Short mmCIF file of C-alpha atoms in Angstrom, two decimals:
data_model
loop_
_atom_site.label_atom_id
_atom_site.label_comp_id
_atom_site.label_asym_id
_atom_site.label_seq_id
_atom_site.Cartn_x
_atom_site.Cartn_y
_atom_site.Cartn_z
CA UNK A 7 22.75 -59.53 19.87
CA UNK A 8 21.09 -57.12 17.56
CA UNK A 9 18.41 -56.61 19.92
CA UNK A 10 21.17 -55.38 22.53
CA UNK A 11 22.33 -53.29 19.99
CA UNK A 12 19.02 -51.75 19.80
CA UNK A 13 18.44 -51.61 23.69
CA UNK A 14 21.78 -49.95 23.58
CA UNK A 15 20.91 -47.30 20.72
CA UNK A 16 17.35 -46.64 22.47
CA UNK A 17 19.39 -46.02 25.96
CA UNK A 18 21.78 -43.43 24.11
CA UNK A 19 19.10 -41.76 22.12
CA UNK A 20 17.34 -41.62 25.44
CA UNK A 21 19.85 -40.13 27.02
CA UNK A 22 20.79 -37.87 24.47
CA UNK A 23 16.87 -36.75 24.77
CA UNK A 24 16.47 -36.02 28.15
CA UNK A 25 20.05 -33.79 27.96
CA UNK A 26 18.47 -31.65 24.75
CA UNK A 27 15.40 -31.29 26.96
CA UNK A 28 17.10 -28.40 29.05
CA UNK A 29 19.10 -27.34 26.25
CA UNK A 30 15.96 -26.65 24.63
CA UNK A 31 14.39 -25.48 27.56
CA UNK A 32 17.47 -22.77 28.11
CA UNK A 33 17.04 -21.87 24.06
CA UNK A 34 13.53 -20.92 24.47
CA UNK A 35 14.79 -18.92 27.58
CA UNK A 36 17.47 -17.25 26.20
CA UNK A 37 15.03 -16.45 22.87
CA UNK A 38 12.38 -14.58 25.16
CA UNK A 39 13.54 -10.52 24.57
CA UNK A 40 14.21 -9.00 28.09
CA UNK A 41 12.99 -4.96 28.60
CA UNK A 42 15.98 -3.12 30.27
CA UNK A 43 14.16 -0.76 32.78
CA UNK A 44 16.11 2.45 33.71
CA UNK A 45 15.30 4.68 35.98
CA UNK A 46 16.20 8.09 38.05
CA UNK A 47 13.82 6.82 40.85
CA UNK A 48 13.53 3.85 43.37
CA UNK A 49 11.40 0.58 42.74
CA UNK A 50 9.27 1.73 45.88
CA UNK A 51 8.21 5.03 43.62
CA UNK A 52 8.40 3.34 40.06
CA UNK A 53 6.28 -0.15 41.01
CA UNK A 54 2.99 1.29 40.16
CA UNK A 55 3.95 3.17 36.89
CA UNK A 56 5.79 -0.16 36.08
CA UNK A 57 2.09 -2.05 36.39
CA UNK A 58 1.03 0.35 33.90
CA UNK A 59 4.05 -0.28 31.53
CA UNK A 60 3.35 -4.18 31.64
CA UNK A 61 -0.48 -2.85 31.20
CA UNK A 62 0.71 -1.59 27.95
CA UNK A 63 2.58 -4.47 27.14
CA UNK A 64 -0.64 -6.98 28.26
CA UNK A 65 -2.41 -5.61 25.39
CA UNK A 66 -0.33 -6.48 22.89
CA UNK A 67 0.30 -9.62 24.15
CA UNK A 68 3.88 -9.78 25.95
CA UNK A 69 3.27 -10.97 29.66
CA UNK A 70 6.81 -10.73 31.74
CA UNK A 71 7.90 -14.38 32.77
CA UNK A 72 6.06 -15.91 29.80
CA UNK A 73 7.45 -14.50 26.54
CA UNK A 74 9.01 -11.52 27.57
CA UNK A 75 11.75 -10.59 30.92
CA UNK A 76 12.58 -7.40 32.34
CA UNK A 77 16.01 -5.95 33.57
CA UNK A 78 15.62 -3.17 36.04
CA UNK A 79 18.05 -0.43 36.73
CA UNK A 80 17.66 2.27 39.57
CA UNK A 81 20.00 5.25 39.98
CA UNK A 82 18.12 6.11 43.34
CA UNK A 83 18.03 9.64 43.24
CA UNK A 84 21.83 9.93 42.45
CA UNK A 85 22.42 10.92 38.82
CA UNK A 86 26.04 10.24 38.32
CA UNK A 87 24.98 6.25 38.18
CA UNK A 88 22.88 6.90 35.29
CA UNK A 89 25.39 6.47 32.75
CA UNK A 90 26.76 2.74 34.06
CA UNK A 91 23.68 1.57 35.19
CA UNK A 92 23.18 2.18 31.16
CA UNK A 93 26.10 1.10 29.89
CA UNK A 94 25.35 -2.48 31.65
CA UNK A 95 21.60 -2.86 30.44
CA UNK A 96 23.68 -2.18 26.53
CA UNK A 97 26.37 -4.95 27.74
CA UNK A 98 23.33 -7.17 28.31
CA UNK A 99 22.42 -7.06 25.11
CA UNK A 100 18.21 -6.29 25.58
CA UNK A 101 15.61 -6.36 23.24
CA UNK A 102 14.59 -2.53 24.36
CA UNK A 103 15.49 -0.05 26.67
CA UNK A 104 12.38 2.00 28.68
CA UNK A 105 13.54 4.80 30.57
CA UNK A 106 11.78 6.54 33.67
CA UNK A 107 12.41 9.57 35.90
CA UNK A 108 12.96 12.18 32.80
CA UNK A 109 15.21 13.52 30.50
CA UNK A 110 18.36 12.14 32.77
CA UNK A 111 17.41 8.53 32.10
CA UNK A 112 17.11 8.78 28.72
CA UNK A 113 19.82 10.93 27.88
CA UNK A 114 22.32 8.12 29.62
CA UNK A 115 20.80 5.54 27.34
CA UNK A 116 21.13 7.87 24.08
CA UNK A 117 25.06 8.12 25.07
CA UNK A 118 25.09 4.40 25.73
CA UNK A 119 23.88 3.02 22.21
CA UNK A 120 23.00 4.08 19.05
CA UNK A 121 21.08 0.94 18.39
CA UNK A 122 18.76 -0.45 20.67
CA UNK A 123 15.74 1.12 20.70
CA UNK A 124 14.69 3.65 23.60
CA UNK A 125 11.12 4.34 25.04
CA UNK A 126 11.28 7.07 27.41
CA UNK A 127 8.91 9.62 29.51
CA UNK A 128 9.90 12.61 29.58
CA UNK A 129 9.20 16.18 31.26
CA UNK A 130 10.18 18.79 28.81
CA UNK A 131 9.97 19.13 25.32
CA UNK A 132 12.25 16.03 23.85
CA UNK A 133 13.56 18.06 20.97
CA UNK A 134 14.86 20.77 23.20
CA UNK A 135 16.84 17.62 25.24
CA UNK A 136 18.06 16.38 22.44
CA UNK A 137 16.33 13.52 22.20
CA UNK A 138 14.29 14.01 18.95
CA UNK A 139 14.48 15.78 15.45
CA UNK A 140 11.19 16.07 15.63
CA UNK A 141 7.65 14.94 17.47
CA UNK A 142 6.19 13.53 14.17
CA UNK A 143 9.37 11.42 13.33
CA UNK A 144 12.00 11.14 16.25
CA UNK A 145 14.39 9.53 13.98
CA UNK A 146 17.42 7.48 15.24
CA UNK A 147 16.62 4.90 18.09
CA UNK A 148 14.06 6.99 20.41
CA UNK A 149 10.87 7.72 20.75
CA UNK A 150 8.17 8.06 23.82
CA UNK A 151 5.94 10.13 25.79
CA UNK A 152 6.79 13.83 26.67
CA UNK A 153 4.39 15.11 29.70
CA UNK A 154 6.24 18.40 29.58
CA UNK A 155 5.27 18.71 32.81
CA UNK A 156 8.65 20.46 33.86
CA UNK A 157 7.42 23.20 32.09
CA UNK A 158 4.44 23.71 33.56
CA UNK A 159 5.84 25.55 36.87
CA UNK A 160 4.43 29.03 35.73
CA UNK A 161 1.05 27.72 35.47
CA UNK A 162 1.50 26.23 39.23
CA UNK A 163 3.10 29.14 40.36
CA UNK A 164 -0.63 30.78 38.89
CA UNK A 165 -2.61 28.63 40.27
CA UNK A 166 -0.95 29.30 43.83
CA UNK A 167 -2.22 32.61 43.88
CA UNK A 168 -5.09 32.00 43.15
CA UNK A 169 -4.76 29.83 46.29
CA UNK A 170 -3.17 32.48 48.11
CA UNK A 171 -3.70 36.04 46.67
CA UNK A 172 -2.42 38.21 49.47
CA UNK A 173 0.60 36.56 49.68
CA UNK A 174 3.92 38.22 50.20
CA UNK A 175 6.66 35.97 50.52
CA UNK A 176 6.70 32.74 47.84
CA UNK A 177 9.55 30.13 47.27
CA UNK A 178 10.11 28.63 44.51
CA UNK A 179 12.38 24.80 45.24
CA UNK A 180 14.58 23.43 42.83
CA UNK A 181 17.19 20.84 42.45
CA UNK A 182 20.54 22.59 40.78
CA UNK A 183 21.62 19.04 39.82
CA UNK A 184 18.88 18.90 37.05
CA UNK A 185 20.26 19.80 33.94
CA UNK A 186 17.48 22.34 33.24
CA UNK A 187 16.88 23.65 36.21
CA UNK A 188 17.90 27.22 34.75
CA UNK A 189 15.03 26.80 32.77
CA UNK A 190 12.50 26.28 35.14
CA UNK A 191 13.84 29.29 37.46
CA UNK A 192 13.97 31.03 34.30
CA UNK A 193 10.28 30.39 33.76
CA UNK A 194 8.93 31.13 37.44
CA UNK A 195 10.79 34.12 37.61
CA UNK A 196 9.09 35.47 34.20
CA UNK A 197 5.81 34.59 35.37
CA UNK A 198 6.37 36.35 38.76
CA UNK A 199 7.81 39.06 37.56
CA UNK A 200 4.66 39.57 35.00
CA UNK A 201 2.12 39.72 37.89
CA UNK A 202 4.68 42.11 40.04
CA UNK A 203 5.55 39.12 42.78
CA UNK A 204 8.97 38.72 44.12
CA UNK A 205 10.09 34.75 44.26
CA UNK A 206 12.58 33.29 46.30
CA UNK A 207 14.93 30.68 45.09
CA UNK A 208 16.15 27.83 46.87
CA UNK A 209 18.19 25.01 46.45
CA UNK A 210 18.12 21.44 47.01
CA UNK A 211 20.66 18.26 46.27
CA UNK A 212 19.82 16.47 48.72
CA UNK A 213 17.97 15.01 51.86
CA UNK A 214 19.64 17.36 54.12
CA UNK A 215 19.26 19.96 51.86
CA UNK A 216 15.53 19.82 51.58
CA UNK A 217 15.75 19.41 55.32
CA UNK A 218 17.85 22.89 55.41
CA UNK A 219 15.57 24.20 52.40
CA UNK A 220 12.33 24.34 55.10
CA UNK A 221 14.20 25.82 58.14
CA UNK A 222 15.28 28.34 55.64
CA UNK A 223 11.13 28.75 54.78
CA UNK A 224 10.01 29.13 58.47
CA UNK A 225 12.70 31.85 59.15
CA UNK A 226 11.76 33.78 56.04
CA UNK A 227 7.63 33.11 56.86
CA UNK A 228 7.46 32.05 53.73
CA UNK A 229 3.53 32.15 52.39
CA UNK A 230 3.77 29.32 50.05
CA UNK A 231 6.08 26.86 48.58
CA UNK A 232 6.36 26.07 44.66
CA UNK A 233 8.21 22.71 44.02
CA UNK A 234 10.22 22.09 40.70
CA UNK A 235 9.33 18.79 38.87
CA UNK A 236 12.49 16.64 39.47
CA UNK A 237 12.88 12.91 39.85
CA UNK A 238 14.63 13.49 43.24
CA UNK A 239 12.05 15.09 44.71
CA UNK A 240 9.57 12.50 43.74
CA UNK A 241 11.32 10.04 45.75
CA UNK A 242 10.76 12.35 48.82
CA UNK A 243 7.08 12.37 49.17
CA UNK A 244 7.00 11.51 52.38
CA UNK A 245 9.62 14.08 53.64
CA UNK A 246 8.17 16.66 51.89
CA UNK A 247 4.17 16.17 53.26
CA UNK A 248 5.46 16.10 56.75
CA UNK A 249 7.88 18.40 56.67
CA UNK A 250 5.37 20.66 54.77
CA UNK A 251 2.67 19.78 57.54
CA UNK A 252 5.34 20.45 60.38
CA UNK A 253 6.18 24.33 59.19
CA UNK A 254 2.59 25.06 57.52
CA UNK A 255 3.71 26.33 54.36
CA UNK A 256 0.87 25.59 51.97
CA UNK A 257 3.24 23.57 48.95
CA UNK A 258 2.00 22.91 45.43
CA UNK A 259 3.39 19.91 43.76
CA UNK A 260 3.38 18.64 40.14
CA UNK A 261 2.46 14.99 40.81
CA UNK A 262 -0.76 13.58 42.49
CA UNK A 263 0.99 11.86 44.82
CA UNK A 264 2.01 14.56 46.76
CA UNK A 265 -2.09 15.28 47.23
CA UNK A 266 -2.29 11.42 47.94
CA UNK A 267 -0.02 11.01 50.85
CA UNK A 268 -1.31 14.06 52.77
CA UNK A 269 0.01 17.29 50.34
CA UNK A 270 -2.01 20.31 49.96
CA UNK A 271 -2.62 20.28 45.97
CA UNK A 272 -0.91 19.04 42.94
CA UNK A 273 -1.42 19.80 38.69
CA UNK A 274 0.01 17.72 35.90
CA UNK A 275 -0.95 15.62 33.62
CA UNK A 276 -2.39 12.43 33.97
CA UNK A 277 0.20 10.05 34.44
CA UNK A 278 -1.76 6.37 33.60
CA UNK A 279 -2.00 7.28 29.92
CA UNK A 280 1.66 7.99 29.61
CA UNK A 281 2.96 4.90 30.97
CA UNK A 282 0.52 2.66 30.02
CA UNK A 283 2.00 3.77 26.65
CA UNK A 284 5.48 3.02 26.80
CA UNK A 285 4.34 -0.96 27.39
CA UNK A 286 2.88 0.08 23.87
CA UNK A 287 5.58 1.65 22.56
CA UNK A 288 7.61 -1.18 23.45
CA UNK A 289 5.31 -3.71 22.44
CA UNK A 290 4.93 -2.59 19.18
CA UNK A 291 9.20 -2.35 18.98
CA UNK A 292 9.62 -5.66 19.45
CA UNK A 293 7.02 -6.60 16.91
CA UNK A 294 9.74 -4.84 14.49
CA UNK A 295 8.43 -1.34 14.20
CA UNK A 296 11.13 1.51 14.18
CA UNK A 297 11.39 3.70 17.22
CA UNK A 298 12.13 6.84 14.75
CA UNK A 299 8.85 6.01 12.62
CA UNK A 300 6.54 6.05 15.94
CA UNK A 301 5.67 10.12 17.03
CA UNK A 302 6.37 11.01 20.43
CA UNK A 303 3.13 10.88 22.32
CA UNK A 304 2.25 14.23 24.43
CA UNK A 305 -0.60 14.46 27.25
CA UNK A 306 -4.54 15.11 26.38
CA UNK A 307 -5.37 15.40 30.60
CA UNK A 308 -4.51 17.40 32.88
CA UNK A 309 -5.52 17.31 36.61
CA UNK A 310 -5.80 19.32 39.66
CA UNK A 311 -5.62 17.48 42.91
CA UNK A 312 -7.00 19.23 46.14
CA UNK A 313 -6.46 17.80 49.80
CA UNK A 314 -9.06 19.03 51.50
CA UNK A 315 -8.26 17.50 54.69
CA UNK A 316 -4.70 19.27 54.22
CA UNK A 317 -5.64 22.30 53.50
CA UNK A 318 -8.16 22.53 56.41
CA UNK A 319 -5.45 21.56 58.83
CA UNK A 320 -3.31 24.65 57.34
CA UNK A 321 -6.41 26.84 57.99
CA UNK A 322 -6.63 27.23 54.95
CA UNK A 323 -10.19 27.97 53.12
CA UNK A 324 -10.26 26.39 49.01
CA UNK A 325 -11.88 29.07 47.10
CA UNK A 326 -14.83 28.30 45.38
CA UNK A 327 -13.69 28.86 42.36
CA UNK A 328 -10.22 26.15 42.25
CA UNK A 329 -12.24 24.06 44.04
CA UNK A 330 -15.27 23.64 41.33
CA UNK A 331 -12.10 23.18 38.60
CA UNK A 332 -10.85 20.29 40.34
CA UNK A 333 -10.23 17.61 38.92
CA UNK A 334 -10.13 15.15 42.74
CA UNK A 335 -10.65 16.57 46.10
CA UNK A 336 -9.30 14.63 48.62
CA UNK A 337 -11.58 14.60 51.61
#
């Protein structure tokens, strides 16, 4: 009889073993921190900054599906999701929030929590935004990389006339939706104005729009095209090189992979350093450092992109000069 008993304890314990097994199995799961990803963009234009990100994160030693998760959130190109698709990533309860696509992204997860930390990447300057006291110490629950690359349009619009110095008629393309888009007119019209050229503004919400913006170009014979830094218009590579390609306006960009898919010529800073250290950032977060106690990080390289294969299908002849300063020619 006892040894029933004991063949009867063993079967419970056993039992009672292999139903803690997934218990367990689901407390380990539920212990791994999860990364909420948000972002202004698309997963087709974010997937290889994100390899960058988990770069960062790789050398600190938090590989996704092993001891850490990500959550990703995409607005798309439409702003007005920003501030749910944060609110839900805050309801979820993650570890950290990273936020792509500028100032947009990170400005929704500022107004969605006060507590979980924030990594972002930025455009402009961060303390402008209103994301930071200060680049030293951020304070409060953010801190990142600023490219300021949004600010940079003046020095574009420079180095398209040095492209094109006879030219007459220049347009300068912005998206009205971004919340400092006054500021970057603002800027390209100073710089214009200080080197006596008239600039033409045009607007651009949305597909159609940039569709409309280039008809408006050819019927103006428009001599070159300046394009604003916004995360719209980086999901629109591909519109933009062919539409750019179908009119001939020569078209300066502020990311390489304008350049890359068939654009004339890009300048910005080097993007690789910048994501690679948000993984970092966030890395180092979840190893209990304070987001306010980390600086904001700002760019140390800057490139200049050339197409040359573009540029001699616009008829267009690189001078010497540009062409010795950049940084990858595109053949």
């Amino acid at each position: 009889m006892a040894i029933c008993i004991r063949r009867r304890e063993f079967v419970v314990a056993l039992g009672g073993a292999v139903t803690a097994w997934p218990l367990a199995a689901r407390a380990q799961q539920l212990a791994m921190p999860v990364i909420g990803l948000l972002s202004t963009r698309s997963p087709a234009v974010d997937t290889p900054l994100i390899a960058l990100i988990r770069q960062g994160l790789g050398e600190s030693g938090f590989v996704e599906g092993q001891n850490t998760a990500f959550d990703y959130r995409w607005a798309e190109g439409q702003y007005d999701r920003l501030a749910a698709l944060a609110t839900d990533l805050v309801h979820r309860q993650v570890a950290v929030i990273i936020t792509m696509g500028g100032e947009l992204s990170a400005l929704a997860a500022k107004a969605a929590t006060s507590t979980i930390p924030i990594v972002f990447a930025v455009g402009t300057d961060p303390i402008r935004s209103g994301l930071a006291a200060s680049l030293r110490r951020p304070e409060g629950n953010l801190t990142g990389v600023s490219t300021f690359i949004a600010e940079m349009d003046s020095k574009r619009l420079g180095l398209l006339r040095e492209l094109r110095p006879h030219v007459t008629t220049t347009a300068f393309l912005v998206n009205p939706k971004y919340f400092q888009s006054e500021i970057q007119v603002s800027d390209v019209q100073t710089a214009a104005q200080s080197v006596g050229q008239d600039i033409n503004i045009l607007n651009a919400r949305t597909i159609r729009d940039i569709d409309a913006a280039f008809s408006t170009l050819a019927q103006m014979r428009a001599d070159a095209l300046l394009v604003a830094t916004d995360a719209f218009f980086f999901t629109r590579v591909t519109q933009f090189v062919v539409l750019s390609a179908r009119h001939a306006i020569p078209t300066l960009y502020s990311r390489r992979e304008f350049p890359a898919a068939g654009g004339l010529m890009s300048y910005g800073p080097n993007q690789d350093d910048s994501y690679r250290l948000l993984g970092i950032y966030a890395a180092r977060i979840l190893k209990g450092e304070k987001p306010g106690d980390l600086p904001i990080q700002l760019p140390t390289k800057f490139e200049l992109v050339i197409n040359l294969s573009t540029a001699n299908a616009l008829g267009l002849e690189i001078p010497p000069t540009l062409l010795a300063r950049a940084d990858e020619v595109i053949e």
